């Protein structure tokens, strides 16, 4: 159940006048007639429902009785928000403000394993022939060994057609599943939608709130003509609580497409530069899926009517751009003893008066599978102070580090975009900037790749696929808490 007092922003001892004032204040910021942002509309519906219950004495008494019995003694996780500046200047022009939003798990939680409903989708097109497919089979075998009889497994192989090798069912016979995977032979072209559709159908056979429902896609090629169908299917997966993680082997796959596919569901995409590391990525993904504080985590963002959310980027547990086209943002998971972190970029309007003003209301939700709770929510309302001459402040190191590394990632992305549109001078300049900053930070290998690509684009007018992916995912991995 939701904490209606937290939803409305009042204490459990609030008087009727307090409840009425809180509702009116929320309406002035979030009512759909005033605020067109989709996050405002969905949050205001919840606020209205909370107000209707708490403003009725009989309904409130019944709710209070249930609340005492059902709400956890301590929160499973909380929201911590760090702005790039705590005080902003009064200016007659727009400003950009960054918010580091962290979902912080209770470090004392004792978590049991979450049952998995896992579908593995393996590309068996001609280009996978040889070591790529063989290493993928070995990795799949190891993954199966790490599953339990409480987990549900299905396996789909695809090229231009899909074949269900292991139908969705609780994993009772590991050897039989491994034998079926061993039979995969390479041949045909790559049509990802065929594989995803079969995977979705298998996953749906056991999809339920009590499982961590997930699809893992492994591919080495580009799909042609079915990208929109695949993305539409990913949106359907997201609506039904199924995540997608995508692993691209080699250099020929479409990284922008796999990024989009994963971000639509709160999953992640990964660059596998060698078939030998497929196993490590699968093992890491399995560990995170099987032992999370919360699954199907979302972040609803409701900015004030005059504020624009320009973009969002998840920093942890895995670095991934997030889609801001709809609300809520699909975050994925909260892992034990690791803050799930997102950076929001806000464009503020001209600030013409001193004092405090509200910025954005955040609602994080997730399913606590190991404690049989769904849609657990925490709320944060963020405001900021404006002054004519703000005092000098030391900006938080945590957000400075994150923004510095995120800047590197974005510069290399802009270099690739410049090369695609034929602006070779701009692409070269940005790659040289990336190389210099990487070298200054001690990332010599990545710096050398960036400098080599700067020379390449200057002479051939193109960035190599290998260099593009190495820089894109290399700078992205720098954003991880471990700094890898």
Short mmCIF file of C-alpha atoms in Angstrom, two decimals:
data_model
loop_
_atom_site.label_atom_id
_atom_site.label_comp_id
_atom_site.label_asym_id
_atom_site.label_seq_id
_atom_site.Cartn_x
_atom_site.Cartn_y
_atom_site.Cartn_z
CA UNK A 1 0.00 0.00 0.00
CA UNK A 2 1.07 3.61 -0.55
CA UNK A 3 1.74 6.02 2.31
CA UNK A 4 -0.98 8.57 1.55
CA UNK A 5 0.50 11.07 3.99
CA UNK A 6 3.79 11.00 2.08
CA UNK A 7 1.92 11.29 -1.21
CA UNK A 8 0.18 14.44 0.03
CA UNK A 9 3.31 15.75 1.76
CA UNK A 10 1.86 15.99 5.29
CA UNK A 11 2.53 14.22 8.58
CA UNK A 12 0.30 11.47 9.92
CA UNK A 13 -0.83 13.97 12.60
CA UNK A 14 -1.97 16.54 10.02
CA UNK A 15 -5.21 18.42 10.70
CA UNK A 16 -7.98 18.84 8.12
CA UNK A 17 -6.73 22.35 7.30
CA UNK A 18 -3.21 21.00 6.72
CA UNK A 19 -4.54 18.39 4.30
CA UNK A 20 -6.62 20.97 2.45
CA UNK A 21 -3.69 23.39 2.13
CA UNK A 22 -1.34 20.67 0.89
CA UNK A 23 -3.83 19.62 -1.78
CA UNK A 24 -4.36 23.19 -2.98
CA UNK A 25 -0.61 23.79 -3.17
CA UNK A 26 -0.19 20.62 -5.24
CA UNK A 27 -3.05 21.65 -7.54
CA UNK A 28 -1.38 24.99 -8.26
CA UNK A 29 1.72 23.13 -9.49
CA UNK A 30 0.49 19.86 -10.94
CA UNK A 31 -3.11 20.19 -12.12
CA UNK A 32 -3.32 19.17 -15.82
CA UNK A 33 -4.91 22.51 -16.71
CA UNK A 34 -1.73 24.22 -15.48
CA UNK A 35 1.04 21.67 -16.04
CA UNK A 36 1.16 19.72 -19.34
CA UNK A 37 3.96 17.36 -18.29
CA UNK A 38 2.77 13.71 -18.18
CA UNK A 39 4.47 13.19 -14.81
CA UNK A 40 2.40 16.00 -13.32
CA UNK A 41 -0.85 14.44 -14.51
CA UNK A 42 -0.13 10.98 -13.10
CA UNK A 43 1.16 12.33 -9.79
CA UNK A 44 -1.82 14.66 -9.39
CA UNK A 45 -4.18 11.71 -9.79
CA UNK A 46 -2.43 9.99 -6.88
CA UNK A 47 -2.48 13.19 -4.81
CA UNK A 48 -6.20 13.62 -5.45
CA UNK A 49 -6.89 10.05 -4.37
CA UNK A 50 -4.85 10.59 -1.19
CA UNK A 51 -6.72 13.82 -0.46
CA UNK A 52 -10.10 12.16 -0.97
CA UNK A 53 -9.24 9.45 1.55
CA UNK A 54 -7.57 11.62 4.19
CA UNK A 55 -10.17 14.40 4.08
CA UNK A 56 -12.95 11.94 4.95
CA UNK A 57 -12.75 11.13 8.71
CA UNK A 58 -14.21 7.63 8.37
CA UNK A 59 -12.06 6.72 5.37
CA UNK A 60 -8.99 8.14 7.09
CA UNK A 61 -9.60 6.07 10.21
CA UNK A 62 -9.89 2.89 8.15
CA UNK A 63 -6.75 3.77 6.21
CA UNK A 64 -4.79 4.55 9.41
CA UNK A 65 -5.68 1.12 10.78
CA UNK A 66 -4.39 -0.63 7.65
CA UNK A 67 -1.34 1.62 7.51
CA UNK A 68 -0.19 0.63 10.98
CA UNK A 69 -0.39 -3.04 10.02
CA UNK A 70 1.01 -2.98 6.49
CA UNK A 71 3.65 -0.27 6.13
CA UNK A 72 7.21 -1.47 6.82
CA UNK A 73 8.88 -0.30 10.02
CA UNK A 74 11.77 1.13 8.00
CA UNK A 75 11.82 2.22 4.35
CA UNK A 76 13.29 -0.29 1.91
CA UNK A 77 14.92 2.63 0.10
CA UNK A 78 14.92 6.42 0.24
CA UNK A 79 15.51 9.27 -2.24
CA UNK A 80 18.55 11.52 -1.95
CA UNK A 81 18.75 14.54 -4.30
CA UNK A 82 21.94 16.55 -4.84
CA UNK A 83 21.70 19.68 -7.05
CA UNK A 84 24.69 21.00 -8.99
CA UNK A 85 24.11 24.33 -7.17
CA UNK A 86 22.22 24.85 -3.93
CA UNK A 87 21.73 28.56 -4.57
CA UNK A 88 21.15 30.01 -8.03
CA UNK A 89 21.45 33.63 -9.16
CA UNK A 90 18.53 35.86 -10.05
CA UNK A 91 18.88 36.12 -13.84
CA UNK A 92 16.77 37.40 -16.68
CA UNK A 93 17.68 34.37 -18.80
CA UNK A 94 17.28 30.61 -18.58
CA UNK A 95 19.70 28.48 -16.58
CA UNK A 96 20.64 24.79 -16.55
CA UNK A 97 20.60 22.86 -13.29
CA UNK A 98 21.64 19.24 -12.78
CA UNK A 99 20.08 16.97 -10.17
CA UNK A 100 21.76 13.78 -9.01
CA UNK A 101 18.90 11.55 -7.85
CA UNK A 102 19.95 8.53 -5.79
CA UNK A 103 17.72 5.71 -4.60
CA UNK A 104 19.44 4.56 -1.43
CA UNK A 105 18.69 1.03 -0.14
CA UNK A 106 18.57 0.28 3.57
CA UNK A 107 22.01 -1.27 4.21
CA UNK A 108 20.61 -3.59 6.90
CA UNK A 109 18.11 -5.40 4.69
CA UNK A 110 18.29 -9.20 4.67
CA UNK A 111 17.30 -10.20 1.14
CA UNK A 112 16.38 -13.63 -0.18
CA UNK A 113 16.87 -14.66 -3.79
CA UNK A 114 14.24 -13.52 -6.27
CA UNK A 115 12.80 -16.21 -8.58
CA UNK A 116 13.60 -15.47 -12.21
CA UNK A 117 11.50 -15.75 -15.34
CA UNK A 118 14.36 -15.54 -17.81
CA UNK A 119 14.35 -15.79 -21.59
CA UNK A 120 17.63 -16.07 -23.46
CA UNK A 121 17.53 -14.96 -27.13
CA UNK A 122 20.55 -16.08 -29.16
CA UNK A 123 21.42 -14.80 -32.63
CA UNK A 124 22.36 -17.77 -34.83
CA UNK A 125 22.79 -15.89 -38.11
CA UNK A 126 25.69 -16.78 -40.42
CA UNK A 127 27.96 -14.10 -38.94
CA UNK A 128 27.79 -15.81 -35.53
CA UNK A 129 29.45 -18.93 -36.95
CA UNK A 130 32.57 -20.09 -35.17
CA UNK A 131 33.93 -18.78 -31.88
CA UNK A 132 31.13 -16.26 -31.29
CA UNK A 133 28.41 -18.90 -31.26
CA UNK A 134 30.53 -21.47 -29.44
CA UNK A 135 31.42 -19.02 -26.64
CA UNK A 136 27.78 -17.98 -26.40
CA UNK A 137 26.74 -21.63 -25.98
CA UNK A 138 29.33 -22.11 -23.22
CA UNK A 139 28.13 -18.95 -21.49
CA UNK A 140 24.52 -20.13 -21.73
CA UNK A 141 25.51 -23.47 -20.18
CA UNK A 142 27.16 -21.68 -17.26
CA UNK A 143 24.11 -19.47 -16.82
CA UNK A 144 21.90 -22.56 -16.61
CA UNK A 145 24.17 -24.07 -13.95
CA UNK A 146 23.62 -20.97 -11.80
CA UNK A 147 19.82 -21.13 -12.00
CA UNK A 148 17.63 -23.01 -9.52
CA UNK A 149 14.51 -25.15 -9.82
CA UNK A 150 12.47 -22.14 -8.69
CA UNK A 151 13.59 -20.22 -11.78
CA UNK A 152 11.78 -20.32 -15.11
CA UNK A 153 13.94 -20.55 -18.25
CA UNK A 154 13.18 -20.32 -21.94
CA UNK A 155 15.64 -20.17 -24.83
CA UNK A 156 15.03 -18.86 -28.35
CA UNK A 157 17.46 -19.02 -31.29
CA UNK A 158 16.89 -16.80 -34.30
CA UNK A 159 18.22 -15.70 -37.67
CA UNK A 160 15.59 -14.79 -40.26
CA UNK A 161 13.27 -17.13 -38.37
CA UNK A 162 12.93 -17.93 -34.68
CA UNK A 163 12.95 -21.32 -33.01
CA UNK A 164 11.96 -22.03 -29.41
CA UNK A 165 14.64 -24.42 -28.20
CA UNK A 166 13.63 -24.52 -24.54
CA UNK A 167 9.95 -23.71 -23.89
CA UNK A 168 9.28 -21.64 -20.77
CA UNK A 169 9.05 -23.86 -17.69
CA UNK A 170 10.60 -24.22 -14.24
CA UNK A 171 14.14 -25.49 -14.72
CA UNK A 172 13.96 -29.13 -13.62
CA UNK A 173 16.41 -30.72 -16.10
CA UNK A 174 19.51 -28.60 -16.63
CA UNK A 175 21.28 -31.17 -18.79
CA UNK A 176 18.37 -31.35 -21.24
CA UNK A 177 18.36 -27.56 -21.61
CA UNK A 178 22.13 -27.48 -22.20
CA UNK A 179 21.88 -30.25 -24.79
CA UNK A 180 19.27 -28.31 -26.76
CA UNK A 181 21.47 -25.21 -26.74
CA UNK A 182 24.40 -27.27 -28.02
CA UNK A 183 22.39 -28.09 -31.18
CA UNK A 184 22.30 -24.45 -32.37
CA UNK A 185 23.82 -24.09 -35.85
CA UNK A 186 24.62 -20.80 -37.59
CA UNK A 187 22.84 -19.79 -40.80
CA UNK A 188 20.60 -17.10 -42.26
CA UNK A 189 20.31 -13.35 -41.82
CA UNK A 190 19.55 -11.29 -38.70
CA UNK A 191 15.93 -10.38 -37.96
CA UNK A 192 15.80 -9.38 -34.32
CA UNK A 193 12.04 -8.90 -34.22
CA UNK A 194 11.51 -12.59 -35.00
CA UNK A 195 13.60 -13.57 -31.99
CA UNK A 196 12.14 -10.93 -29.68
CA UNK A 197 8.56 -11.82 -30.53
CA UNK A 198 9.14 -15.50 -29.77
CA UNK A 199 10.99 -14.54 -26.57
CA UNK A 200 8.16 -12.27 -25.46
CA UNK A 201 5.59 -15.01 -26.05
CA UNK A 202 7.63 -17.48 -24.00
CA UNK A 203 8.28 -15.02 -21.19
CA UNK A 204 4.59 -14.18 -20.96
CA UNK A 205 3.73 -17.79 -20.14
CA UNK A 206 5.09 -17.28 -16.61
CA UNK A 207 5.25 -13.50 -16.32
CA UNK A 208 4.00 -12.46 -12.88
CA UNK A 209 4.67 -9.87 -10.19
CA UNK A 210 6.40 -12.52 -8.09
CA UNK A 211 9.13 -13.05 -10.70
CA UNK A 212 11.92 -10.90 -12.07
CA UNK A 213 10.79 -11.12 -15.70
CA UNK A 214 13.64 -10.51 -18.12
CA UNK A 215 14.79 -11.10 -21.69
CA UNK A 216 18.51 -11.20 -22.56
CA UNK A 217 19.33 -10.66 -26.24
CA UNK A 218 22.73 -11.63 -27.67
CA UNK A 219 23.44 -10.54 -31.25
CA UNK A 220 26.30 -9.57 -33.54
CA UNK A 221 24.43 -8.04 -36.46
CA UNK A 222 22.17 -5.28 -37.68
CA UNK A 223 18.50 -5.93 -38.20
CA UNK A 224 16.84 -4.36 -41.24
CA UNK A 225 13.23 -3.36 -41.74
CA UNK A 226 11.93 -4.49 -38.36
CA UNK A 227 13.40 -1.96 -35.93
CA UNK A 228 10.10 -0.15 -35.34
CA UNK A 229 8.30 -3.45 -34.71
CA UNK A 230 11.03 -4.40 -32.24
CA UNK A 231 10.78 -1.06 -30.41
CA UNK A 232 6.98 -1.33 -30.25
CA UNK A 233 7.39 -4.78 -28.73
CA UNK A 234 9.86 -3.36 -26.19
CA UNK A 235 7.26 -0.77 -25.16
CA UNK A 236 4.78 -3.59 -24.67
CA UNK A 237 7.32 -5.46 -22.54
CA UNK A 238 7.83 -2.35 -20.41
CA UNK A 239 4.09 -1.96 -19.85
CA UNK A 240 3.92 -5.57 -18.64
CA UNK A 241 6.97 -5.44 -16.37
CA UNK A 242 9.42 -7.33 -18.60
CA UNK A 243 12.94 -5.92 -18.92
CA UNK A 244 15.28 -6.36 -21.87
CA UNK A 245 19.08 -6.43 -21.73
CA UNK A 246 20.98 -6.46 -25.02
CA UNK A 247 24.54 -7.61 -25.64
CA UNK A 248 26.22 -6.73 -28.93
CA UNK A 249 29.20 -8.87 -29.99
CA UNK A 250 31.80 -7.40 -32.32
CA UNK A 251 31.34 -4.20 -34.29
CA UNK A 252 28.57 -4.68 -36.87
CA UNK A 253 25.47 -4.28 -34.69
CA UNK A 254 23.44 -1.09 -34.36
CA UNK A 255 24.33 0.40 -30.98
CA UNK A 256 21.73 3.19 -31.18
CA UNK A 257 18.99 0.63 -31.79
CA UNK A 258 20.04 -1.70 -28.96
CA UNK A 259 20.39 1.30 -26.63
CA UNK A 260 16.85 2.34 -27.42
CA UNK A 261 15.52 -1.20 -27.11
CA UNK A 262 17.03 -1.61 -23.64
CA UNK A 263 16.23 1.87 -22.30
CA UNK A 264 12.54 1.50 -23.17
CA UNK A 265 12.30 -1.29 -20.59
CA UNK A 266 14.73 -0.11 -17.91
CA UNK A 267 17.32 -2.64 -19.10
CA UNK A 268 20.85 -2.05 -20.36
CA UNK A 269 22.93 -2.56 -23.49
CA UNK A 270 26.53 -3.75 -23.53
CA UNK A 271 29.40 -3.88 -25.99
CA UNK A 272 31.17 -7.25 -26.02
CA UNK A 273 34.42 -6.72 -27.89
CA UNK A 274 35.48 -10.35 -27.55
CA UNK A 275 33.46 -13.58 -27.53
CA UNK A 276 35.49 -14.62 -24.50
CA UNK A 277 33.71 -12.09 -22.25
CA UNK A 278 30.13 -13.17 -23.06
CA UNK A 279 30.16 -15.44 -20.02
CA UNK A 280 31.22 -12.66 -17.65
CA UNK A 281 28.44 -10.36 -18.83
CA UNK A 282 25.81 -13.07 -18.48
CA UNK A 283 27.01 -13.96 -14.98
CA UNK A 284 26.94 -10.31 -13.88
CA UNK A 285 23.45 -9.84 -15.28
CA UNK A 286 22.21 -12.99 -13.57
CA UNK A 287 23.63 -11.91 -10.21
CA UNK A 288 21.90 -8.54 -10.35
CA UNK A 289 18.56 -10.03 -11.43
CA UNK A 290 18.55 -12.67 -8.74
CA UNK A 291 19.29 -10.53 -5.70
CA UNK A 292 17.77 -7.07 -5.94
CA UNK A 293 16.22 -4.84 -3.27
CA UNK A 294 13.55 -3.76 -5.76
CA UNK A 295 12.53 -4.73 -9.29
CA UNK A 296 10.57 -2.82 -11.93
CA UNK A 297 11.78 0.45 -10.44
CA UNK A 298 10.41 3.65 -11.97
CA UNK A 299 10.96 7.35 -11.35
CA UNK A 300 8.09 9.73 -12.02
CA UNK A 301 9.33 13.26 -12.68
CA UNK A 302 6.89 16.17 -12.37
CA UNK A 303 8.65 19.50 -12.96
CA UNK A 304 6.92 22.78 -12.24
CA UNK A 305 5.06 24.14 -15.30
CA UNK A 306 7.86 26.53 -16.28
CA UNK A 307 10.67 23.96 -16.02
CA UNK A 308 11.80 21.57 -18.78
CA UNK A 309 13.44 18.17 -18.21
CA UNK A 310 15.99 18.13 -21.04
CA UNK A 311 17.34 14.62 -20.53
CA UNK A 312 17.98 11.84 -18.04
CA UNK A 313 20.88 9.42 -17.73
CA UNK A 314 21.16 6.45 -15.39
CA UNK A 315 24.61 6.22 -13.83
CA UNK A 316 24.16 3.11 -11.68
CA UNK A 317 23.76 0.19 -11.33
CA UNK A 318 24.57 0.28 -15.06
CA UNK A 319 25.17 3.39 -17.17
CA UNK A 320 22.42 3.90 -19.72
CA UNK A 321 20.63 6.86 -21.36
CA UNK A 322 16.96 6.98 -20.38
CA UNK A 323 13.99 7.85 -22.55
CA UNK A 324 12.23 11.04 -21.40
CA UNK A 325 9.43 10.78 -23.96
CA UNK A 326 6.96 9.48 -21.39
CA UNK A 327 6.55 9.22 -17.65
CA UNK A 328 7.70 7.47 -15.52
CA UNK A 329 11.36 6.88 -16.30
CA UNK A 330 12.10 3.15 -16.31
CA UNK A 331 15.05 2.65 -13.97
CA UNK A 332 15.17 -1.15 -13.66
CA UNK A 333 16.55 -2.26 -10.30
CA UNK A 334 17.87 -1.25 -6.92
CA UNK A 335 20.71 -3.53 -5.79
CA UNK A 336 21.88 -4.16 -2.21
CA UNK A 337 24.43 -1.69 -0.83
CA UNK A 338 24.56 0.27 -4.09
CA UNK A 339 22.77 3.53 -4.77
CA UNK A 340 20.80 3.55 -7.99
CA UNK A 341 21.68 6.93 -9.51
CA UNK A 342 20.16 9.11 -12.23
CA UNK A 343 21.23 12.55 -13.45
CA UNK A 344 18.44 14.88 -14.57
CA UNK A 345 19.16 17.98 -16.65
CA UNK A 346 16.66 20.77 -15.96
CA UNK A 347 16.24 23.97 -17.92
CA UNK A 348 15.03 26.71 -15.58
CA UNK A 349 13.15 29.82 -16.70
CA UNK A 350 14.44 33.33 -15.98
CA UNK A 351 14.51 33.73 -12.19
CA UNK A 352 13.39 37.26 -11.32
CA UNK A 353 12.80 37.10 -7.56
CA UNK A 354 14.84 36.11 -4.53
CA UNK A 355 13.72 33.34 -2.21
CA UNK A 356 12.89 29.66 -2.40
CA UNK A 357 10.96 28.14 -5.27
CA UNK A 358 9.88 24.59 -6.06
CA UNK A 359 11.52 22.72 -8.93
CA UNK A 360 10.31 19.18 -9.32
CA UNK A 361 8.43 16.44 -7.49
CA UNK A 362 9.88 12.92 -7.70
CA UNK A 363 8.16 9.62 -6.99
CA UNK A 364 10.23 6.41 -7.03
CA UNK A 365 8.30 3.13 -7.14
CA UNK A 366 9.37 -0.50 -7.14
CA UNK A 367 8.28 -4.05 -6.40
CA UNK A 368 9.89 -5.60 -3.31
CA UNK A 369 9.64 -9.20 -4.51
CA UNK A 370 11.46 -10.84 -1.59
CA UNK A 371 8.99 -9.24 0.87
CA UNK A 372 5.89 -9.67 -1.30
CA UNK A 373 5.19 -5.95 -1.71
CA UNK A 374 4.28 -4.27 -4.98
CA UNK A 375 4.38 -0.61 -5.97
CA UNK A 376 6.31 0.55 -2.90
CA UNK A 377 6.79 4.32 -3.20
CA UNK A 378 8.94 7.11 -1.82
CA UNK A 379 8.48 10.81 -2.59
CA UNK A 380 10.83 13.79 -2.75
CA UNK A 381 9.89 17.41 -3.43
CA UNK A 382 12.87 19.47 -4.59
CA UNK A 383 13.21 23.23 -4.20
CA UNK A 384 16.04 25.74 -4.55
CA UNK A 385 16.96 29.22 -3.31
CA UNK A 386 17.60 32.20 -5.59
CA UNK A 387 19.72 35.22 -4.61
CA UNK A 388 20.99 38.33 -6.39
CA UNK A 389 24.59 37.53 -5.51
CA UNK A 390 24.92 33.93 -4.34
CA UNK A 391 27.92 33.24 -2.13
CA UNK A 392 30.68 31.10 -3.57
CA UNK A 393 29.96 27.46 -2.84
CA UNK A 394 31.98 24.31 -3.20
CA UNK A 395 29.98 22.10 -5.51
CA UNK A 396 29.46 18.52 -4.31
CA UNK A 397 32.32 16.28 -5.43
CA UNK A 398 29.97 13.42 -6.25
CA UNK A 399 28.06 15.44 -8.84
CA UNK A 400 31.18 17.13 -10.24
CA UNK A 401 32.77 13.73 -10.88
CA UNK A 402 29.61 12.41 -12.50
CA UNK A 403 29.18 15.47 -14.71
CA UNK A 404 32.84 15.40 -15.77
CA UNK A 405 32.59 11.79 -16.93
CA UNK A 406 29.16 12.30 -18.46
CA UNK A 407 30.62 15.22 -20.40
CA UNK A 408 33.26 12.89 -21.89
CA UNK A 409 30.57 10.46 -22.98
CA UNK A 410 28.55 13.23 -24.61
CA UNK A 411 31.55 14.78 -26.37
CA UNK A 412 32.43 11.48 -28.06
CA UNK A 413 28.79 11.10 -29.07
CA UNK A 414 28.87 14.56 -30.65
CA UNK A 415 32.09 13.61 -32.44
CA UNK A 416 30.34 10.63 -34.02
CA UNK A 417 27.38 12.80 -35.01
CA UNK A 418 29.71 15.38 -36.58
CA UNK A 419 31.47 12.69 -38.60
CA UNK A 420 28.16 11.30 -39.86
CA UNK A 421 27.04 14.71 -41.13
CA UNK A 422 30.43 15.33 -42.75
CA UNK A 423 31.80 17.97 -40.36
CA UNK A 424 35.25 16.42 -40.24
CA UNK A 425 36.97 19.36 -38.54
CA UNK A 426 34.45 19.33 -35.67
CA UNK A 427 34.65 15.54 -35.31
CA UNK A 428 38.45 15.64 -35.19
CA UNK A 429 38.48 18.48 -32.66
CA UNK A 430 36.08 16.71 -30.32
CA UNK A 431 37.94 13.41 -30.52
CA UNK A 432 41.18 15.21 -29.67
CA UNK A 433 39.43 16.83 -26.70
CA UNK A 434 38.24 13.42 -25.50
CA UNK A 435 41.74 11.98 -25.91
CA UNK A 436 43.32 14.82 -23.91
CA UNK A 437 40.84 14.58 -21.05
CA UNK A 438 41.09 10.80 -20.90
CA UNK A 439 44.87 11.02 -20.78
CA UNK A 440 44.72 13.64 -18.00
CA UNK A 441 42.45 11.32 -16.02
CA UNK A 442 44.77 8.34 -16.41
CA UNK A 443 42.71 6.32 -18.91
CA UNK A 444 45.58 5.76 -21.33
CA UNK A 445 44.08 2.94 -23.41
CA UNK A 446 40.88 4.85 -24.12
CA UNK A 447 42.87 8.01 -24.81
CA UNK A 448 44.93 6.16 -27.42
CA UNK A 449 41.75 4.90 -29.10
CA UNK A 450 40.34 8.44 -29.21
CA UNK A 451 43.54 9.85 -30.72
CA UNK A 452 43.72 7.04 -33.29
CA UNK A 453 40.12 7.76 -34.31
CA UNK A 454 40.91 11.48 -34.58
CA UNK A 455 43.67 10.65 -37.05
CA UNK A 456 41.43 8.19 -38.87
CA UNK A 457 38.51 10.59 -39.28
CA UNK A 458 40.86 13.29 -40.50
CA UNK A 459 42.24 11.04 -43.26
CA UNK A 460 39.25 8.79 -44.13
CA UNK A 461 36.37 11.11 -43.13
CA UNK A 462 34.82 8.34 -41.01
CA UNK A 463 35.07 6.87 -37.52
CA UNK A 464 35.55 3.11 -37.44
CA UNK A 465 32.76 0.98 -35.98
CA UNK A 466 35.23 -0.57 -33.57
CA UNK A 467 36.52 2.80 -32.41
CA UNK A 468 33.03 4.28 -32.11
CA UNK A 469 31.80 1.44 -29.89
CA UNK A 470 34.99 1.27 -27.84
CA UNK A 471 34.74 4.99 -27.05
CA UNK A 472 30.98 5.04 -26.53
CA UNK A 473 30.88 2.12 -24.11
CA UNK A 474 34.31 2.82 -22.65
CA UNK A 475 33.35 6.36 -21.59
CA UNK A 476 29.99 5.02 -20.42
CA UNK A 477 31.63 2.43 -18.18
CA UNK A 478 33.66 5.22 -16.55
CA UNK A 479 30.37 6.40 -15.06
CA UNK A 480 29.93 3.22 -13.02
CA UNK A 481 30.56 3.52 -9.26
CA UNK A 482 33.68 1.36 -9.55
CA UNK A 483 35.03 3.68 -12.23
CA UNK A 484 35.66 0.74 -14.56
#
